[in-house]
Amino acid sequence: VRNKTFHRLPPLSRRTILRGTLGTLGVAVGLPALESMLNTHGTAYAQEGAFPKRFGFFFWGDGVRLEHWNPATTGAGYQLSSALMPLANVKEYVSVVSGTEIRTQGQGHHNGQCAMATGAPYIQQDPNGAPYASTYAGPSIDQIVATSWAAQDPRPYRSLELGISERVNRNEGTTLNFFSHSGPDSPNPPEFDPRSVFDRLFTDGFVPGGSVPQAPDPRWALRKSVLDAVRQGAADLNPRLGKNDRLRLEQHLDGIRSIENKLTALENGQGPIALGCAAPTQPGDLPDPDDGEPLIERTDAMSDLLAMALTCDLTRVFTIAFSNGVSGTQFPEIGINTGRHGLSHDEGDDQPGMAASTVFIMERLATFLEKIKGATEGVGNVLDSAAILASTDVAEGLPHSLDDYPVLVIGKAGGGLVHPGIHFRSDGQNTTDIHFSVLSALGLPFTSFGAEDGESSTIIPALMA
Amino acid sequence: MSTSTPHRALFLCLALCQCTGSISGERPGAGSEGDGSSTPGVSTGAFSPEPGALRKLTVAQYRNSIHDVLGPEIVVPEDLEADTSVNGYTAIAAAQGTISATAAEKFEAAAYDIAAQAMIEPLRSRLVACVPSATTDDTCARQALGSIGSRAFRRPLTETELGRFAGVAQTAAGVLGDFYQGMEFGLAAILQSVPFLYRVEVGEPDPKDSKRYRYTASELGSRLSYLIWNSTPDAELLTKVTDGSLLDTANLATQAKRLLASPRAKEGVATFHAERFGLANLAYLTKDANLFPQATDSLIVAMQQEVQELVADLVANQRDYRELLTGRSTFVNAELATLYGVTATGAGFSKVTFPADSPRSGLLTTAAFLAPNAGVQHTSPTRRGKFIRETILCQSIPLPPPGVVTVIPPDPTKKTMREKLSSHAVESSCAGCHAAMDPIGLAFEHFDAIGAYRETDDGALLDVSGSLDGTAFADARSLTELIAASPAASSCAVRSLYRYALGHVETPNEEAAITELSEAFSGAGHRFDALIAALAESPALRYAAPPEE
């Protein structure tokens, strides 16, 4: 068993980048022991395993107002707080975990974002004029899951990365710019344009459920021969490359493999396709308001597309970055014309704008969750087989606090997660215990998550079914 | 349950508290040796290069390369993965980052889109000069793909590569029953290949000196062309690649001068400066819309363009690069003219000279500097000072210690930023670093959070005098004169170009090359084109370290 995960690397050397940190190294892999842990709770897992499991992360920047966030009561049947009230229609699928703390050390936003995404300390970089700069030290949890599942049962798209607010911070390294990463300086940038997502998912060889199998398009095989030529060319070059470049190229070839998998799936007719799978309506242009962004419209459109992508089993892993840490997202819809990060620093008193914008963000999360709850699957819906984390880069924006961390654990994970949802109040345990619990609930054979102070191999029993 | 009450005791540090006294190392006021801009741990030894790298084409480089290789009429798909940035530079991210799975998918889609366009007349006849004798015509396919491929790969294709692409094209032609449809697949293979999507700059053993590693002729051609034109080598440069003559330093210098003399050099110069000054970030500028209704998207675009016009004017007219900081003219459109209180002539951008009593001069009084280095409502002298230290002078400021809350508590008795920031000087843990940033940042207090001039702040008169490392200045204009005259500012321009051109942050072993380039720069009257020409001849451009195992 490889127990130690990736190591924190010294700053500033480009040599550090990527070395041994790409791919699945972010988590220790091995030990089927987890299976038995699962099975102490999890006979339901085996029975409900007919539908594929999904993993997602909904992330937003700059925290919450904790006094409006944490529910007043714990356990099942907890009372939704004012911040969480928008989630009323999906509450049975939502567990609130409060009271954990991020244990990695570093600059508030950077540390919190990396800890939530990777469970590890970030790599600090030369800011070159920016206030600060960093990149992730390893893959984010969505890519850890995607890599694991792609090896077992590749889907046409190994993961989807969607973004809602484009007003993210672009000059403090990749950390605050992107949620999903495959490794240091290797972000997976999100799509902001629903039309682009539609074109990718629902035009290239898309087969709706219940349709008559068609003869494979001869172009699919030809495209594979092209990719084969690309791969051979890369192999020719490989002996000239240093270790770093070989790793980078390997990452690129993973992407090529992903396209090949998609083409193979097309040729094989993709297997059984859910009857509910049908191409959604092609999204139109989003509005372009003068005083903000089409946050509501973009979330609506992306949620429709993602719900259908999950129904059609085009992918099983997704991230929705509503925003990231140190965001400039404004909310003119509710009278907030200051970027959310600026607001967290500048707003006095009880920070009503921070509270209101948290509610706005939860409304967007609710939109998405309600849409995938509407995606029926067997006698249930896609939320029954999904595990979705929702969290942010600091607990409270103003003090940049990393304790009493706001985290939601959503979905049943195919019977792995507690249902109906609970409010679990922790007494200061590591936030990454939540990540590890979710990976475990999904039946993934990892023995730990994160690194250094963020490393966890502890399950939170209350969260498990 | 709530932890919302900040620790007021920590308020007073507006971060950056690790400095003790003055900024460490070759820092302002730390001594008279050198130019004051080097990084700590400087090597005084001979230049020793770093290993090369695969350098992913940026979106602009991809688009330019497609146009140059296939034809300007190609409409390059918009839906490509956006560039990322590392250490402030896309050029560095491109040499370190990876291509994500989504990006690979988009490159695939773009390759077929472009290949289909290339096989439409009249472009098709230009790219496929031969007339195919049959649906599968190996000779004709090889001829066309060999010609396109060598432009795309910036070097002649190997026989293996040519056979591979022709094979793809032949198979596809056979399956689809059409020669040109087959060519589309051959072309799509070239356009998704690693030697097209990346500039391969990894070097080879130098036959003249077995201990040394050098860049190959084709790698030198790429380095030169993407540096100066931000695009692929043209036919003449490729000739020098193919016959190997580019390995000769004199030829390399001649080619550099030729590329620099072309109007296309404007794009390379603009791309570097956009990266150095973070102009792309302006697109995401956030200001309080109630306080600054004039901060529209079009004003932001104008801010970016102003800097590009300033730089282009300076470089094209071969003037002293230091005028970028001190020039009394700028370029404005109507919106920017309103912000600056000057009069624009004609539509679009025009050159205006500031009146003698205007507080504005050069880059540091443009909105492109003043607005992003400010808060959403208020100015931030600390951020403005930090930008000058780091981006203009290449001096790094230590990071704030963990746990510091960087909020200034509201205090109605303090009106100006000078008063508000005074706590930094009192708090000993903050004083060191803030002494390097706040005083020079306060020089710009006559410019509000979007860069408009103001006489007062919250009704209070402003004192914008101060000192830069011991030398007094009266206001922003005299400060910019001091900065421009400092060797640190000139060598910082060199250092920044070095990072951009080589795609990495220099190591101490590379300092000798930067020193040499800085001398060449000042020896040539600080002409930017002379600096690029010097870089082309520098060992930094020509030699690599062997790839790391």
PDB file of N, CA, C and O in Angstrom, chain B residues 395-439:
ATOM      1  N   GLN B 395      11.088  43.442  -7.800  1.00  0.00           N
ATOM      2  CA  GLN B 395      11.491  43.162  -6.427  1.00  0.00           C
ATOM      3  C   GLN B 395      10.355  42.408  -5.766  1.00  0.00           C
ATOM      4  O   GLN B 395       9.206  42.817  -5.865  1.00  0.00           O
ATOM      5  N   SER B 396      10.681  41.303  -5.101  1.00  0.00           N
ATOM      6  CA  SER B 396       9.550  40.579  -4.528  1.00  0.00           C
ATOM      7  C   SER B 396       9.337  40.989  -3.087  1.00  0.00           C
ATOM      8  O   SER B 396      10.268  41.202  -2.332  1.00  0.00           O
ATOM      9  N   ILE B 397       8.087  41.117  -2.750  1.00  0.00           N
ATOM     10  CA  ILE B 397       7.680  41.492  -1.404  1.00  0.00           C
ATOM     11  C   ILE B 397       7.251  40.210  -0.710  1.00  0.00           C
ATOM     12  O   ILE B 397       6.464  39.441  -1.275  1.00  0.00           O
ATOM     13  N   PRO B 398       7.751  39.966   0.485  1.00  0.00           N
ATOM     14  CA  PRO B 398       7.338  38.737   1.172  1.00  0.00           C
ATOM     15  C   PRO B 398       5.829  38.688   1.380  1.00  0.00           C
ATOM     16  O   PRO B 398       5.153  39.713   1.402  1.00  0.00           O
ATOM     17  N   LEU B 399       5.349  37.478   1.563  1.00  0.00           N
ATOM     18  CA  LEU B 399       3.913  37.287   1.701  1.00  0.00           C
ATOM     19  C   LEU B 399       3.464  37.591   3.112  1.00  0.00           C
ATOM     20  O   LEU B 399       4.265  37.541   4.042  1.00  0.00           O
ATOM     21  N   PRO B 400       2.187  37.926   3.254  1.00  0.00           N
ATOM     22  CA  PRO B 400       1.698  38.199   4.602  1.00  0.00           C
ATOM     23  C   PRO B 400       1.765  36.944   5.457  1.00  0.00           C
ATOM     24  O   PRO B 400       1.571  35.843   4.947  1.00  0.00           O
ATOM     25  N   PRO B 401       2.020  37.122   6.735  1.00  0.00           N
ATOM     26  CA  PRO B 401       2.022  35.944   7.603  1.00  0.00           C
ATOM     27  C   PRO B 401       0.613  35.380   7.704  1.00  0.00           C
ATOM     28  O   PRO B 401      -0.371  36.106   7.519  1.00  0.00           O
ATOM     29  N   PRO B 402       0.510  34.090   7.983  1.00  0.00           N
ATOM     30  CA  PRO B 402      -0.819  33.484   8.096  1.00  0.00           C
ATOM     31  C   PRO B 402      -1.613  34.118   9.226  1.00  0.00           C
ATOM     32  O   PRO B 402      -1.039  34.603  10.196  1.00  0.00           O
ATOM     33  N   GLY B 403      -2.903  34.117   9.075  1.00  0.00           N
ATOM     34  CA  GLY B 403      -3.765  34.550  10.166  1.00  0.00           C
ATOM     35  C   GLY B 403      -3.971  36.042  10.238  1.00  0.00           C
ATOM     36  O   GLY B 403      -4.636  36.530  11.139  1.00  0.00           O
ATOM     37  N   VAL B 404      -3.420  36.780   9.290  1.00  0.00           N
ATOM     38  CA  VAL B 404      -3.585  38.225   9.328  1.00  0.00           C
ATOM     39  C   VAL B 404      -4.868  38.605   8.608  1.00  0.00           C
ATOM     40  O   VAL B 404      -5.099  38.184   7.482  1.00  0.00           O
ATOM     41  N   VAL B 405      -5.678  39.374   9.247  1.00  0.00           N
ATOM     42  CA  VAL B 405      -6.891  39.881   8.608  1.00  0.00           C
ATOM     43  C   VAL B 405      -6.559  41.228   7.991  1.00  0.00           C
ATOM     44  O   VAL B 405      -6.115  42.142   8.668  1.00  0.00           O
ATOM     45  N   THR B 406      -6.752  41.328   6.701  1.00  0.00           N
ATOM     46  CA  THR B 406      -6.280  42.522   5.998  1.00  0.00           C
ATOM     47  C   THR B 406      -7.397  43.533   5.801  1.00  0.00           C
ATOM     48  O   THR B 406      -7.639  43.982   4.702  1.00  0.00           O
ATOM     49  N   VAL B 407      -8.075  43.840   6.864  1.00  0.00           N
ATOM     50  CA  VAL B 407      -9.130  44.838   6.774  1.00  0.00           C
ATOM     51  C   VAL B 407      -8.773  46.012   7.668  1.00  0.00           C
ATOM     52  O   VAL B 407      -8.362  45.820   8.810  1.00  0.00           O
ATOM     53  N   ILE B 408      -8.906  47.197   7.119  1.00  0.00           N
ATOM     54  CA  ILE B 408      -8.690  48.372   7.949  1.00  0.00           C
ATOM     55  C   ILE B 408     -10.007  48.683   8.647  1.00  0.00           C
ATOM     56  O   ILE B 408     -11.036  48.829   7.980  1.00  0.00           O
ATOM     57  N   PRO B 409      -9.997  48.744   9.954  1.00  0.00           N
ATOM     58  CA  PRO B 409     -11.259  49.004  10.652  1.00  0.00           C
ATOM     59  C   PRO B 409     -11.775  50.396  10.318  1.00  0.00           C
ATOM     60  O   PRO B 409     -10.985  51.329  10.189  1.00  0.00           O
ATOM     61  N   PRO B 410     -13.065  50.528  10.135  1.00  0.00           N
ATOM     62  CA  PRO B 410     -13.601  51.850   9.823  1.00  0.00           C
ATOM     63  C   PRO B 410     -13.295  52.818  10.969  1.00  0.00           C
ATOM     64  O   PRO B 410     -13.438  52.457  12.135  1.00  0.00           O
ATOM     65  N   ASP B 411     -12.810  53.976  10.624  1.00  0.00           N
ATOM     66  CA  ASP B 411     -12.504  54.984  11.632  1.00  0.00           C
ATOM     67  C   ASP B 411     -12.833  56.341  11.027  1.00  0.00           C
ATOM     68  O   ASP B 411     -12.095  56.856  10.200  1.00  0.00           O
ATOM     69  N   PRO B 412     -13.987  56.895  11.416  1.00  0.00           N
ATOM     70  CA  PRO B 412     -14.463  58.133  10.777  1.00  0.00           C
ATOM     71  C   PRO B 412     -13.510  59.303  10.981  1.00  0.00           C
ATOM     72  O   PRO B 412     -13.589  60.294  10.261  1.00  0.00           O
ATOM     73  N   THR B 413     -12.599  59.191  11.933  1.00  0.00           N
ATOM     74  CA  THR B 413     -11.680  60.317  12.129  1.00  0.00           C
ATOM     75  C   THR B 413     -10.569  60.301  11.094  1.00  0.00           C
ATOM     76  O   THR B 413      -9.863  61.287  10.922  1.00  0.00           O
ATOM     77  N   LYS B 414     -10.400  59.176  10.420  1.00  0.00           N
ATOM     78  CA  LYS B 414      -9.337  59.087   9.415  1.00  0.00           C
ATOM     79  C   LYS B 414      -9.948  59.205   8.030  1.00  0.00           C
ATOM     80  O   LYS B 414     -10.757  58.364   7.634  1.00  0.00           O
ATOM     81  N   LYS B 415      -9.560  60.212   7.292  1.00  0.00           N
ATOM     82  CA  LYS B 415     -10.177  60.449   5.993  1.00  0.00           C
ATOM     83  C   LYS B 415      -9.323  59.930   4.845  1.00  0.00           C
ATOM     84  O   LYS B 415      -9.806  59.221   3.974  1.00  0.00           O
ATOM     85  N   THR B 416      -8.083  60.300   4.815  1.00  0.00           N
ATOM     86  CA  THR B 416      -7.259  59.929   3.669  1.00  0.00           C
ATOM     87  C   THR B 416      -6.638  58.552   3.872  1.00  0.00           C
ATOM     88  O   THR B 416      -6.541  58.051   4.995  1.00  0.00           O
ATOM     89  N   MET B 417      -6.203  57.967   2.779  1.00  0.00           N
ATOM     90  CA  MET B 417      -5.522  56.683   2.850  1.00  0.00           C
ATOM     91  C   MET B 417      -4.230  56.805   3.662  1.00  0.00           C
ATOM     92  O   MET B 417      -3.837  55.884   4.356  1.00  0.00           O
ATOM     93  N   ARG B 418      -3.579  57.958   3.544  1.00  0.00           N
ATOM     94  CA  ARG B 418      -2.343  58.135   4.310  1.00  0.00           C
ATOM     95  C   ARG B 418      -2.624  57.980   5.812  1.00  0.00           C
ATOM     96  O   ARG B 418      -1.867  57.327   6.528  1.00  0.00           O
ATOM     97  N   GLU B 419      -3.753  58.548   6.237  1.00  0.00           N
ATOM     98  CA  GLU B 419      -4.110  58.411   7.659  1.00  0.00           C
ATOM     99  C   GLU B 419      -4.489  56.963   7.979  1.00  0.00           C
ATOM    100  O   GLU B 419      -4.088  56.409   8.990  1.00  0.00           O
ATOM    101  N   LYS B 420      -5.276  56.384   7.079  1.00  0.00           N
ATOM    102  CA  LYS B 420      -5.757  55.024   7.347  1.00  0.00           C
ATOM    103  C   LYS B 420      -4.606  54.024   7.400  1.00  0.00           C
ATOM    104  O   LYS B 420      -4.617  53.080   8.180  1.00  0.00           O
ATOM    105  N   LEU B 421      -3.629  54.229   6.514  1.00  0.00           N
ATOM    106  CA  LEU B 421      -2.521  53.276   6.450  1.00  0.00           C
ATOM    107  C   LEU B 421      -1.446  53.573   7.482  1.00  0.00           C
ATOM    108  O   LEU B 421      -0.470  52.831   7.581  1.00  0.00           O
ATOM    109  N   SER B 422      -1.627  54.637   8.237  1.00  0.00           N
ATOM    110  CA  SER B 422      -0.561  55.015   9.162  1.00  0.00           C
ATOM    111  C   SER B 422      -0.312  53.927  10.197  1.00  0.00           C
ATOM    112  O   SER B 422       0.782  53.815  10.732  1.00  0.00           O
ATOM    113  N   SER B 423      -1.316  53.092  10.439  1.00  0.00           N
ATOM    114  CA  SER B 423      -1.123  52.018  11.417  1.00  0.00           C
ATOM    115  C   SER B 423      -0.011  51.052  10.991  1.00  0.00           C
ATOM    116  O   SER B 423       0.626  50.425  11.821  1.00  0.00           O
ATOM    117  N   HIS B 424       0.225  50.954   9.688  1.00  0.00           N
ATOM    118  CA  HIS B 424       1.294  50.068   9.224  1.00  0.00           C
ATOM    119  C   HIS B 424       2.644  50.502   9.766  1.00  0.00           C
ATOM    120  O   HIS B 424       3.484  49.685  10.109  1.00  0.00           O
ATOM    121  N   ALA B 425       2.856  51.813   9.775  1.00  0.00           N
ATOM    122  CA  ALA B 425       4.151  52.313  10.209  1.00  0.00           C
ATOM    123  C   ALA B 425       4.318  52.127  11.711  1.00  0.00           C
ATOM    124  O   ALA B 425       5.418  51.966  12.207  1.00  0.00           O
ATOM    125  N   VAL B 426       3.177  52.111  12.423  1.00  0.00           N
ATOM    126  CA  VAL B 426       3.229  51.972  13.876  1.00  0.00           C
ATOM    127  C   VAL B 426       3.452  50.517  14.257  1.00  0.00           C
ATOM    128  O   VAL B 426       4.258  50.183  15.113  1.00  0.00           O
ATOM    129  N   GLU B 427       2.766  49.661  13.580  1.00  0.00           N
ATOM    130  CA  GLU B 427       2.832  48.227  13.897  1.00  0.00           C
ATOM    131  C   GLU B 427       4.172  47.694  13.379  1.00  0.00           C
ATOM    132  O   GLU B 427       4.381  47.605  12.166  1.00  0.00           O
ATOM    133  N   SER B 428       5.072  47.337  14.282  1.00  0.00           N
ATOM    134  CA  SER B 428       6.437  47.036  13.845  1.00  0.00           C
ATOM    135  C   SER B 428       6.473  45.844  12.898  1.00  0.00           C
ATOM    136  O   SER B 428       7.283  45.791  11.982  1.00  0.00           O
ATOM    137  N   SER B 429       5.552  44.903  13.083  1.00  0.00           N
ATOM    138  CA  SER B 429       5.602  43.726  12.228  1.00  0.00           C
ATOM    139  C   SER B 429       5.172  44.051  10.803  1.00  0.00           C
ATOM    140  O   SER B 429       5.429  43.302   9.876  1.00  0.00           O
ATOM    141  N   CYS B 430       4.516  45.165  10.607  1.00  0.00           N
ATOM    142  CA  CYS B 430       4.042  45.545   9.285  1.00  0.00           C
ATOM    143  C   CYS B 430       4.968  46.547   8.612  1.00  0.00           C
ATOM    144  O   CYS B 430       4.996  46.661   7.390  1.00  0.00           O
ATOM    145  N   ALA B 431       5.684  47.304   9.478  1.00  0.00           N
ATOM    146  CA  ALA B 431       6.359  48.499   8.984  1.00  0.00           C
ATOM    147  C   ALA B 431       7.347  48.199   7.861  1.00  0.00           C
ATOM    148  O   ALA B 431       7.402  48.927   6.871  1.00  0.00           O
ATOM    149  N   GLY B 432       8.112  47.133   8.003  1.00  0.00           N
ATOM    150  CA  GLY B 432       9.184  46.869   7.046  1.00  0.00           C
ATOM    151  C   GLY B 432       8.702  46.810   5.618  1.00  0.00           C
ATOM    152  O   GLY B 432       9.150  47.574   4.761  1.00  0.00           O
ATOM    153  N   CYS B 433       7.768  45.914   5.371  1.00  0.00           N
ATOM    154  CA  CYS B 433       7.306  45.738   3.995  1.00  0.00           C
ATOM    155  C   CYS B 433       6.461  46.911   3.520  1.00  0.00           C
ATOM    156  O   CYS B 433       6.565  47.339   2.382  1.00  0.00           O
ATOM    157  N   HIS B 434       5.624  47.392   4.424  1.00  0.00           N
ATOM    158  CA  HIS B 434       4.745  48.475   3.985  1.00  0.00           C
ATOM    159  C   HIS B 434       5.512  49.756   3.699  1.00  0.00           C
ATOM    160  O   HIS B 434       5.072  50.573   2.899  1.00  0.00           O
ATOM    161  N   ALA B 435       6.678  49.900   4.326  1.00  0.00           N
ATOM    162  CA  ALA B 435       7.514  51.066   4.017  1.00  0.00           C
ATOM    163  C   ALA B 435       7.965  51.019   2.560  1.00  0.00           C
ATOM    164  O   ALA B 435       8.266  52.049   1.960  1.00  0.00           O
ATOM    165  N   ALA B 436       8.018  49.821   2.004  1.00  0.00           N
ATOM    166  CA  ALA B 436       8.415  49.703   0.603  1.00  0.00           C
ATOM    167  C   ALA B 436       7.245  49.966  -0.343  1.00  0.00           C
ATOM    168  O   ALA B 436       7.443  50.342  -1.490  1.00  0.00           O
ATOM    169  N   MET B 437       6.037  49.760   0.145  1.00  0.00           N
ATOM    170  CA  MET B 437       4.874  49.840  -0.748  1.00  0.00           C
ATOM    171  C   MET B 437       4.038  51.105  -0.552  1.00  0.00           C
ATOM    172  O   MET B 437       3.715  51.800  -1.505  1.00  0.00           O
ATOM    173  N   ASP B 438       3.646  51.344   0.685  1.00  0.00           N
ATOM    174  CA  ASP B 438       2.670  52.408   0.932  1.00  0.00           C
ATOM    175  C   ASP B 438       3.138  53.794   0.470  1.00  0.00           C
ATOM    176  O   ASP B 438       2.365  54.500  -0.195  1.00  0.00           O
ATOM    177  N   PRO B 439       4.383  54.197   0.805  1.00  0.00           N
ATOM    178  CA  PRO B 439       4.762  55.576   0.428  1.00  0.00           C
ATOM    179  C   PRO B 439       4.723  55.810  -1.084  1.00  0.00           C
ATOM    180  O   PRO B 439       4.279  56.874  -1.529  1.00  0.00           O
TER     181      PRO B 439
END
